[in-house]
Amino acid sequence: MKDVLRAAGITKRFAGILALDDVSLRIGEGERVGLIGPNGAGKTTLFNCLLGVLAADGGTVEVAGRDVSRLRAHRRARLGLGRTFQRIELFPETSVRDHLLIAERVRRGTGRLWKDLLGLGRPTAEETRRCDEVLELLGLVELADAPVERLSLGQGRLVEVGRALMTRPAMLLLDEPSSGLDRAETAALATTLREVQREQGFAILLVEHDVELVTGFTTRSYVLDFGRLIAEGPTGEVMASDSVRAAYLGTYAPPGTTGRDGAQAETVTAATASVAGRAATTGTATTTEEETR
Amino acid sequence: MATDSSSVGADFLRAVLQGAPPGAVYALVALGFVLTYQTSGVFNLAFGAQAYVSAAMYFKARLIWGWPTVWAVLLSVVVLAPLVGLALELLIFKHLRSASAVSKLVVAIGLAVALPNLFDIITSFKPASGVTPVGVVPGGADVFYSVFGLYRFSRNELVDMGVALVAVIGLGAVFRFSPIGLRMRAVVESARMTELNGIAASRVAAFSWALSSLFAGVAGVLIAPRFNTLGSSDFFSLMVVAIAAAAVGSLASLPLALAGGLGLGIVIAELNTFLPRWGTDSAWVRTVQDNLTPSVPFLVLFAVLALVPGIRRAQGAGDPLSGVEPPPTARAGRPDPRRAMAMRLLGAAVVAGGGAVVLTRGDQLWVYQVTQAVVIAIIFLSVTVITGTGGQISLCQGAFAAIGACTVYQLAVRYDMSVLVAMLLGGLVAAAVGAFLSLPVRRLGGIWTAIATLAFAYFFDAVMIKLSWVGGGAASLLRGTAVPRPRLGPWDLSHENTFLVFAAVVLAVVAAAVVALRSGTFGRSLIALRGSEVGAQSIGISAARTRLTAFAVSAFIAGLGGGLLAISQRDVNYGANFTPFAALFWTVLVVALGSRSVPGALIAAAAFALFEPLVLGGAVVGWLTRERHPLPSLFPIDGKWLFILFGLAAIQFARHPEGLVEYGLSGRSRPARPGQPAIGGNRS
Ligand SMILES: Nc1ncnc2c1ncn2[C@@H]1O[C@H](COP(=O)(O)OP(=O)(O)O)[C@@H](O)[C@H]1O
Ligand SMILES: [Mg+2]
């Protein structure tokens, strides 16, 4: 299987804290991969480094075998990396359809200033048709002309997915798509994502806290803690492994053994503890580093 | 000045001494500016206006009321300055705590325009020419004290340095020893704390506004004797110099702002000392001196913005809360389509009817004033593109327009080119400059674009316009910058009515282009970028390239309009039309009335050119009363009200970025819910 995305040795530092420490991962074509870890583990930062929103301090990123480490975010997006955001990033004062139309236009690369000036810059029938297809797929047809300010969070996340899909991504990076959604909305989103992914065959890297969503949706997972990869493997095994349970999941037991809600509460507790312990760990790390120099 | 002891070392030291007093004043302003920026997140471009208010109050009390110095200082500096600061904080900025930095900047720009005029009206103050502002000590400019035989300080200069020293020590003591000062320091270190932590933060903000405004007042009274007459634009320039000083410390560090202010004063003095000496040998150094020295602050400011990539993050560096962004402003309901259509028809009828009346029955003056409105509307559409569609604040639209006007002058007068071709070329030259200007700042965005463009506007003002191949140089001082009116086929544009029709046609074409651009790829990309830069990038939109295009397009329109303005006035008239401070008001007007739409720009232009004669001059009331009753003695109302009304109107930008016109159309049936994030939990 060819890799859509390969990252090696990604390191990122923020004013003293080591947010990512030598992270390497690879994702094959059409593969569904999870990325889990407690709050503040560096998952969003890893996304931003992979996508070029943040400049990594070290490491390389390859998309379909091409080194993109020095390319800016929009160039990487055009090479097939689509994404959604943990904190929603829509374009206020425009409609749902507008979001998809501009993405489609940029993908085609047919926009020219002189065409705009001659009034030829309006969406073509072909573009509108493709946009309607995706709206249909995501169940957003009724909301097509609604300004995004009036959407619910769940609908907003769907619009982000739709916007990303218009770029025909080879790979979609989803940053906590379930955050802020209730159970029913999460389930609906998961169903939609699964369908779309099956149909279009892009790869997925999913950051998620919702254990059920991760286990049900991904085949393989990476676990990030304090900016370091601490485990990797088939999602089921990773979730069950002792080191992961110790570092991240606490006393988590696979679904079925205890109630779901209990499991989630434990996850949250573990995550909080982990964050609280961060300062001490970071301090130690810095000292060791200075000693080595 | 005596140049007998001409060793390089002595000259150097002399320049240090000479540069220290103005440097001390720059430092005071820089300190106050950084203090406000760090404690309240307001990039307070009204700081110069606050300095002006204190200086003018002092002037009025001393020279017109004949008060003794002590009382005049007490009133203008100790009482008035902090009060103005407190009022701004309590009445305005306190309520905008969660607004974006750009919104607050726009509010401050509106205040920069409104405050000086408001003061002048309230105190019926007239900056009289000929009466030079006085210092706080008798004989300040005439009594000198020699230091090591190197430099003779005037009394005023000694006072400048002494007061600055006391102020800095005082600030240090407040920071170190008073409880509120300690808290303030904490806020300076983590600016976001102000927004998130209730009552204590309010007190800290109020205190620091009062304190920084006190600095503005002190600096204003100290610097005033250096000007021939008191004018608010000089104080605005002083503030821009101080921003350059503060930029040295990335607008984040008080000690570096202090050093930056002193350093700037000294560097300028050194350049003034040494460049002329070398200039006697080679003429080009002379040219450099004439042009470089006045532009040093703006070059410094621009260089810091362009070369120090970390500056954008400087405020939030090490701030654990820097990632916490305020929610975007909720927007008023969409325009009610039926009402919008009715308004559009009404607007078209007013334009057509008004045009017909002016063309057939208007006298020369009215035709001229309406022509000005039409031409200014073209320039204002450049603001519609860059600010309305692009969400970027550009403060150098005046320079772009001036480039267009000067190109017309140069090509038409010196090279005998067709005026209309020159006008188009003027737009293209401005576009090239705009594109070039956007290169260093196109990745910054936010308030940094505003600052960089402000630096460019002042650079253009200090250097470019004086060059013989731009503004005409010495030749233009003698012969003016006359621009001819052309013929266009059968139409003679020197005929005023014909010219008005021609200008209206140009306006219609530009307006159509702006609308077409907005609904095309460029406009949609720009609107996406305005909404969310990372979101736009994630679908492959290049922020840098889109912004570059936006600047080029906006500069083209401004250049075209500037050229047409010169043709309509038959003169470039840089000082009256295009100075940075004058152009500030353009942005204020367009933003207040509606930067998002073409009608917004048109109404802003009408307000710019016609509000004073029609409303303040009493023409409308005159028509209504039909000369049966003589005009009430109320008229004419002072033209300064134009600046006050629209300057204050710009304050609502923070809540309604779409402007008064569109807000008025939107109908209040679907009111905005302030504080609610763009994507709320409200299901529809
Ligand atoms: N822009 C930033 N500046 C400074 N520190 C940051 C920034 N973004 C993230 N961090 C820090 O990096 C670490 C990882 O954050 P993040 O990637 O958001 O974690 P996650 O997404 O796994 O919850 C956290 O400690 C966070 O405080
Ligand atoms: Mg995250």
Tab-separated table of N, CA and C in Angstrom, chain B residues 482-593:
chain	number	residue	atom	x	y	z
B	482	ALA	N	-0.200	72.379	-11.587
B	482	ALA	CA	-1.400	72.506	-12.419
B	482	ALA	C	-1.562	71.300	-13.326
B	483	VAL	N	-2.796	70.866	-13.464
B	483	VAL	CA	-3.138	69.736	-14.325
B	483	VAL	C	-4.224	70.217	-15.279
B	484	PRO	N	-4.067	69.949	-16.568
B	484	PRO	CA	-5.072	70.444	-17.513
B	484	PRO	C	-6.311	69.560	-17.562
B	485	ARG	N	-7.398	70.107	-18.042
B	485	ARG	CA	-8.593	69.322	-18.349
B	485	ARG	C	-8.524	68.920	-19.817
B	486	PRO	N	-8.754	67.673	-20.113
B	486	PRO	CA	-8.596	67.211	-21.497
B	486	PRO	C	-9.872	67.386	-22.326
B	487	ARG	N	-9.750	67.082	-23.605
B	487	ARG	CA	-10.911	66.892	-24.471
B	487	ARG	C	-11.057	65.399	-24.690
B	488	LEU	N	-12.282	64.956	-24.796
B	488	LEU	CA	-12.496	63.538	-25.049
B	488	LEU	C	-13.423	63.445	-26.250
B	489	GLY	N	-12.821	63.241	-27.444
B	489	GLY	CA	-13.638	63.238	-28.660
B	489	GLY	C	-14.380	64.553	-28.775
B	490	PRO	N	-15.704	64.475	-28.914
B	490	PRO	CA	-16.482	65.708	-29.095
B	490	PRO	C	-16.688	66.471	-27.786
B	491	TRP	N	-16.328	65.862	-26.645
B	491	TRP	CA	-16.656	66.503	-25.375
B	491	TRP	C	-15.479	67.272	-24.814
B	492	ASP	N	-15.732	68.487	-24.444
B	492	ASP	CA	-14.696	69.311	-23.840
B	492	ASP	C	-14.842	69.242	-22.325
B	493	LEU	N	-13.926	68.545	-21.677
B	493	LEU	CA	-14.086	68.313	-20.238
B	493	LEU	C	-13.749	69.537	-19.398
B	494	SER	N	-13.314	70.607	-20.042
B	494	SER	CA	-13.098	71.811	-19.232
B	494	SER	C	-14.437	72.477	-18.914
B	495	HIS	N	-15.469	72.010	-19.582
B	495	HIS	CA	-16.809	72.457	-19.251
B	495	HIS	C	-17.272	71.696	-18.011
B	496	GLU	N	-17.706	72.392	-16.962
B	496	GLU	CA	-17.941	71.742	-15.677
B	496	GLU	C	-19.023	70.666	-15.747
B	497	ASN	N	-20.108	70.960	-16.420
B	497	ASN	CA	-21.187	69.971	-16.488
B	497	ASN	C	-20.744	68.710	-17.227
B	498	THR	N	-20.013	68.909	-18.321
B	498	THR	CA	-19.511	67.758	-19.071
B	498	THR	C	-18.591	66.922	-18.197
B	499	PHE	N	-17.753	67.619	-17.437
B	499	PHE	CA	-16.823	66.891	-16.584
B	499	PHE	C	-17.575	66.085	-15.528
B	500	LEU	N	-18.629	66.681	-14.999
B	500	LEU	CA	-19.409	65.960	-13.988
B	500	LEU	C	-19.976	64.665	-14.576
B	501	VAL	N	-20.511	64.749	-15.781
B	501	VAL	CA	-21.049	63.545	-16.417
B	501	VAL	C	-19.933	62.526	-16.619
B	502	PHE	N	-18.778	62.998	-17.079
B	502	PHE	CA	-17.645	62.107	-17.308
B	502	PHE	C	-17.240	61.408	-16.008
B	503	ALA	N	-17.129	62.190	-14.930
B	503	ALA	CA	-16.737	61.615	-13.637
B	503	ALA	C	-17.761	60.577	-13.184
B	504	ALA	N	-19.041	60.889	-13.420
B	504	ALA	CA	-20.087	59.946	-13.013
B	504	ALA	C	-19.968	58.637	-13.783
B	505	VAL	N	-19.603	58.744	-15.080
B	505	VAL	CA	-19.436	57.523	-15.869
B	505	VAL	C	-18.268	56.699	-15.325
B	506	VAL	N	-17.147	57.370	-15.025
B	506	VAL	CA	-15.996	56.647	-14.460
B	506	VAL	C	-16.412	55.964	-13.159
B	507	LEU	N	-17.144	56.692	-12.322
B	507	LEU	CA	-17.597	56.123	-11.053
B	507	LEU	C	-18.456	54.882	-11.290
B	508	ALA	N	-19.363	54.977	-12.260
B	508	ALA	CA	-20.240	53.836	-12.524
B	508	ALA	C	-19.428	52.623	-12.958
B	509	VAL	N	-18.418	52.866	-13.797
B	509	VAL	CA	-17.589	51.744	-14.262
B	509	VAL	C	-16.838	51.118	-13.085
B	510	VAL	N	-16.239	51.971	-12.249
B	510	VAL	CA	-15.478	51.439	-11.110
B	510	VAL	C	-16.409	50.685	-10.159
B	511	ALA	N	-17.596	51.259	-9.924
B	511	ALA	CA	-18.536	50.604	-9.006
B	511	ALA	C	-18.941	49.236	-9.546
B	512	ALA	N	-19.206	49.184	-10.857
B	512	ALA	CA	-19.572	47.899	-11.460
B	512	ALA	C	-18.435	46.903	-11.310
B	513	ALA	N	-17.195	47.389	-11.481
B	513	ALA	CA	-16.045	46.498	-11.347
B	513	ALA	C	-15.933	45.976	-9.924
B	514	VAL	N	-16.169	46.855	-8.953
B	514	VAL	CA	-16.070	46.430	-7.554
B	514	VAL	C	-17.106	45.349	-7.251
B	515	VAL	N	-18.324	45.554	-7.769
B	515	VAL	CA	-19.365	44.551	-7.541
B	515	VAL	C	-18.997	43.233	-8.218
B	516	ALA	N	-18.489	43.330	-9.450
B	516	ALA	CA	-18.129	42.110	-10.181
B	516	ALA	C	-17.004	41.371	-9.473
B	517	LEU	N	-16.028	42.131	-8.995
B	517	LEU	CA	-14.896	41.498	-8.299
B	517	LEU	C	-15.375	40.770	-7.053
B	518	ARG	N	-16.343	41.389	-6.369
B	518	ARG	CA	-16.766	40.811	-5.110
B	518	ARG	C	-17.477	39.478	-5.297
B	519	SER	N	-18.184	39.340	-6.410
B	519	SER	CA	-18.891	38.070	-6.577
B	519	SER	C	-18.062	37.054	-7.357
B	520	GLY	N	-16.847	37.421	-7.734
B	520	GLY	CA	-15.989	36.489	-8.447
B	520	GLY	C	-15.035	35.754	-7.522
B	521	THR	N	-14.078	35.051	-8.130
B	521	THR	CA	-13.135	34.256	-7.347
B	521	THR	C	-12.369	35.113	-6.352
B	522	PHE	N	-11.885	36.265	-6.853
B	522	PHE	CA	-11.076	37.137	-6.002
B	522	PHE	C	-11.862	37.583	-4.769
B	523	GLY	N	-13.065	38.081	-5.001
B	523	GLY	CA	-13.858	38.585	-3.881
B	523	GLY	C	-14.213	37.481	-2.899
B	524	ARG	N	-14.586	36.319	-3.431
B	524	ARG	CA	-14.954	35.219	-2.543
B	524	ARG	C	-13.758	34.722	-1.734
B	525	SER	N	-12.593	34.700	-2.375
B	525	SER	CA	-11.391	34.305	-1.636
B	525	SER	C	-11.097	35.318	-0.540
B	526	LEU	N	-11.251	36.589	-0.886
B	526	LEU	CA	-10.943	37.642	0.064
B	526	LEU	C	-11.903	37.595	1.253
B	527	ILE	N	-13.177	37.354	0.967
B	527	ILE	CA	-14.163	37.288	2.047
B	527	ILE	C	-13.882	36.069	2.936
B	528	ALA	N	-13.478	34.963	2.302
B	528	ALA	CA	-13.116	33.780	3.078
B	528	ALA	C	-11.941	34.102	3.999
B	529	LEU	N	-10.961	34.778	3.442
B	529	LEU	CA	-9.760	35.124	4.187
B	529	LEU	C	-10.089	36.066	5.341
B	530	ARG	N	-11.007	36.997	5.076
B	530	ARG	CA	-11.432	37.926	6.114
B	530	ARG	C	-12.058	37.162	7.275
B	531	GLY	N	-12.843	36.129	6.916
B	531	GLY	CA	-13.540	35.376	7.947
B	531	GLY	C	-12.614	34.486	8.753
B	532	SER	N	-11.737	33.763	8.075
B	532	SER	CA	-10.845	32.852	8.775
B	532	SER	C	-9.641	32.550	7.894
B	533	GLU	N	-8.499	33.022	8.324
B	533	GLU	CA	-7.309	32.825	7.506
B	533	GLU	C	-6.934	31.348	7.411
B	534	VAL	N	-6.943	30.649	8.558
B	534	VAL	CA	-6.569	29.229	8.499
B	534	VAL	C	-7.612	28.438	7.718
B	535	GLY	N	-8.883	28.833	7.866
B	535	GLY	CA	-9.931	28.167	7.106
B	535	GLY	C	-9.710	28.338	5.613
B	536	ALA	N	-9.366	29.544	5.202
B	536	ALA	CA	-9.135	29.810	3.781
B	536	ALA	C	-7.929	29.027	3.278
B	537	GLN	N	-6.878	28.993	4.078
B	537	GLN	CA	-5.687	28.234	3.679
B	537	GLN	C	-6.010	26.752	3.512
B	538	SER	N	-6.910	26.271	4.354
B	538	SER	CA	-7.163	24.834	4.359
B	538	SER	C	-7.829	24.371	3.065
B	539	ILE	N	-8.360	25.299	2.276
B	539	ILE	CA	-8.889	24.873	0.973
B	539	ILE	C	-8.008	25.377	-0.166
B	540	GLY	N	-6.815	25.847	0.178
B	540	GLY	CA	-5.861	26.165	-0.877
B	540	GLY	C	-5.806	27.624	-1.290
B	541	ILE	N	-6.457	28.505	-0.523
B	541	ILE	CA	-6.371	29.928	-0.846
B	541	ILE	C	-5.060	30.479	-0.298
B	542	SER	N	-4.300	31.152	-1.149
B	542	SER	CA	-3.055	31.741	-0.696
B	542	SER	C	-3.326	33.107	-0.092
B	543	ALA	N	-3.102	33.211	1.217
B	543	ALA	CA	-3.372	34.482	1.895
B	543	ALA	C	-2.495	35.579	1.314
B	544	ALA	N	-1.232	35.240	1.106
B	544	ALA	CA	-0.285	36.248	0.639
B	544	ALA	C	-0.702	36.791	-0.725
B	545	ARG	N	-1.024	35.868	-1.640
B	545	ARG	CA	-1.326	36.315	-2.990
B	545	ARG	C	-2.650	37.065	-3.039
B	546	THR	N	-3.625	36.592	-2.298
B	546	THR	CA	-4.920	37.271	-2.315
B	546	THR	C	-4.793	38.676	-1.743
B	547	ARG	N	-4.013	38.801	-0.668
B	547	ARG	CA	-3.838	40.140	-0.082
B	547	ARG	C	-3.068	41.045	-1.016
B	548	LEU	N	-2.069	40.479	-1.686
B	548	LEU	CA	-1.307	41.287	-2.639
B	548	LEU	C	-2.236	41.819	-3.722
B	549	THR	N	-3.077	40.945	-4.246
B	549	THR	CA	-4.026	41.386	-5.266
B	549	THR	C	-4.963	42.445	-4.706
B	550	ALA	N	-5.419	42.227	-3.474
B	550	ALA	CA	-6.351	43.195	-2.878
B	550	ALA	C	-5.697	44.564	-2.770
B	551	PHE	N	-4.447	44.570	-2.340
B	551	PHE	CA	-3.757	45.854	-2.232
B	551	PHE	C	-3.594	46.496	-3.601
B	552	ALA	N	-3.220	45.682	-4.592
B	552	ALA	CA	-3.008	46.243	-5.925
B	552	ALA	C	-4.311	46.816	-6.470
B	553	VAL	N	-5.405	46.060	-6.338
B	553	VAL	CA	-6.686	46.524	-6.867
B	553	VAL	C	-7.118	47.798	-6.155
B	554	SER	N	-7.014	47.774	-4.826
B	554	SER	CA	-7.428	48.940	-4.050
B	554	SER	C	-6.574	50.154	-4.404
B	555	ALA	N	-5.259	49.938	-4.533
B	555	ALA	CA	-4.381	51.052	-4.867
B	555	ALA	C	-4.682	51.569	-6.272
B	556	PHE	N	-5.023	50.655	-7.182
B	556	PHE	CA	-5.368	51.093	-8.538
B	556	PHE	C	-6.567	52.025	-8.497
B	557	ILE	N	-7.592	51.612	-7.770
B	557	ILE	CA	-8.806	52.437	-7.712
B	557	ILE	C	-8.494	53.787	-7.061
B	558	ALA	N	-7.720	53.744	-5.969
B	558	ALA	CA	-7.372	54.998	-5.296
B	558	ALA	C	-6.557	55.889	-6.218
B	559	GLY	N	-5.601	55.287	-6.948
B	559	GLY	CA	-4.767	56.066	-7.859
B	559	GLY	C	-5.580	56.687	-8.969
B	560	LEU	N	-6.492	55.892	-9.503
B	560	LEU	CA	-7.372	56.392	-10.560
B	560	LEU	C	-8.194	57.570	-10.032
B	561	GLY	N	-8.784	57.383	-8.862
B	561	GLY	CA	-9.591	58.448	-8.272
B	561	GLY	C	-8.749	59.687	-7.957
B	562	GLY	N	-7.527	59.448	-7.463
B	562	GLY	CA	-6.649	60.578	-7.152
B	562	GLY	C	-6.321	61.365	-8.408
B	563	GLY	N	-6.042	60.647	-9.492
B	563	GLY	CA	-5.764	61.323	-10.755
B	563	GLY	C	-6.953	62.151	-11.203
B	564	LEU	N	-8.123	61.554	-11.084
B	564	LEU	CA	-9.332	62.269	-11.515
B	564	LEU	C	-9.596	63.482	-10.612
B	565	LEU	N	-9.260	63.334	-9.329
B	565	LEU	CA	-9.444	64.463	-8.408
B	565	LEU	C	-8.541	65.625	-8.820
B	566	ALA	N	-7.284	65.291	-9.185
B	566	ALA	CA	-6.367	66.341	-9.634
B	566	ALA	C	-6.899	67.005	-10.897
B	567	ILE	N	-7.425	66.188	-11.821
B	567	ILE	CA	-7.947	66.764	-13.061
B	567	ILE	C	-9.142	67.658	-12.753
B	568	SER	N	-9.992	67.202	-11.845
B	568	SER	CA	-11.196	67.984	-11.559
B	568	SER	C	-10.845	69.306	-10.876
B	569	GLN	N	-9.822	69.275	-10.020
B	569	GLN	CA	-9.444	70.521	-9.338
B	569	GLN	C	-8.405	71.301	-10.124
B	570	ARG	N	-7.982	70.746	-11.244
B	570	ARG	CA	-6.958	71.342	-12.111
B	570	ARG	C	-5.626	71.513	-11.374
B	571	ASP	N	-5.431	70.752	-10.316
B	571	ASP	CA	-4.217	70.884	-9.514
B	571	ASP	C	-4.114	69.656	-8.609
B	572	VAL	N	-2.870	69.246	-8.295
B	572	VAL	CA	-2.708	68.086	-7.414
B	572	VAL	C	-3.136	68.414	-5.992
B	573	ASN	N	-2.716	69.603	-5.520
B	573	ASN	CA	-3.180	70.029	-4.202
B	573	ASN	C	-2.889	69.014	-3.103
B	574	TYR	N	-1.663	68.481	-3.077
B	574	TYR	CA	-1.367	67.402	-2.142
B	574	TYR	C	-1.750	67.757	-0.705
B	575	GLY	N	-1.321	68.955	-0.288
B	575	GLY	CA	-1.536	69.341	1.107
B	575	GLY	C	-3.003	69.364	1.510
B	576	ALA	N	-3.856	69.753	0.577
B	576	ALA	CA	-5.273	69.843	0.928
B	576	ALA	C	-5.988	68.507	0.769
B	577	ASN	N	-5.513	67.676	-0.156
B	577	ASN	CA	-6.285	66.478	-0.494
B	577	ASN	C	-5.777	65.188	0.130
B	578	PHE	N	-4.461	65.001	0.166
B	578	PHE	CA	-3.956	63.632	0.303
B	578	PHE	C	-3.080	63.359	1.520
B	579	THR	N	-2.916	64.303	2.443
B	579	THR	CA	-1.986	64.041	3.548
B	579	THR	C	-2.484	62.864	4.398
B	580	PRO	N	-1.567	62.191	5.100
B	580	PRO	CA	-1.978	60.999	5.868
B	580	PRO	C	-3.115	61.288	6.829
B	581	PHE	N	-3.047	62.448	7.492
B	581	PHE	CA	-4.076	62.754	8.482
B	581	PHE	C	-5.423	63.014	7.814
B	582	ALA	N	-5.385	63.679	6.644
B	582	ALA	CA	-6.636	63.920	5.917
B	582	ALA	C	-7.234	62.596	5.456
B	583	ALA	N	-6.361	61.700	4.999
B	583	ALA	CA	-6.853	60.431	4.465
B	583	ALA	C	-7.389	59.520	5.566
B	584	LEU	N	-6.952	59.775	6.777
B	584	LEU	CA	-7.483	59.016	7.912
B	584	LEU	C	-9.001	59.160	7.966
B	585	PHE	N	-9.453	60.368	7.668
B	585	PHE	CA	-10.877	60.642	7.730
B	585	PHE	C	-11.639	59.863	6.655
B	586	TRP	N	-11.006	59.582	5.529
B	586	TRP	CA	-11.660	58.771	4.488
B	586	TRP	C	-12.062	57.431	5.071
B	587	THR	N	-11.059	56.783	5.689
B	587	THR	CA	-11.325	55.464	6.256
B	587	THR	C	-12.436	55.544	7.294
B	588	VAL	N	-12.356	56.584	8.141
B	588	VAL	CA	-13.365	56.751	9.194
B	588	VAL	C	-14.761	56.852	8.582
B	589	LEU	N	-14.884	57.701	7.568
B	589	LEU	CA	-16.197	57.917	6.948
B	589	LEU	C	-16.753	56.648	6.320
B	590	VAL	N	-15.918	55.991	5.530
B	590	VAL	CA	-16.406	54.815	4.821
B	590	VAL	C	-16.775	53.716	5.810
B	591	VAL	N	-15.927	53.537	6.802
B	591	VAL	CA	-16.182	52.486	7.776
B	591	VAL	C	-17.440	52.792	8.596
B	592	ALA	N	-17.623	54.083	8.927
B	592	ALA	CA	-18.792	54.445	9.724
B	592	ALA	C	-20.072	54.229	8.932
B	593	LEU	N	-20.048	54.571	7.660
B	593	LEU	CA	-21.294	54.516	6.903
B	593	LEU	C	-21.524	53.171	6.233
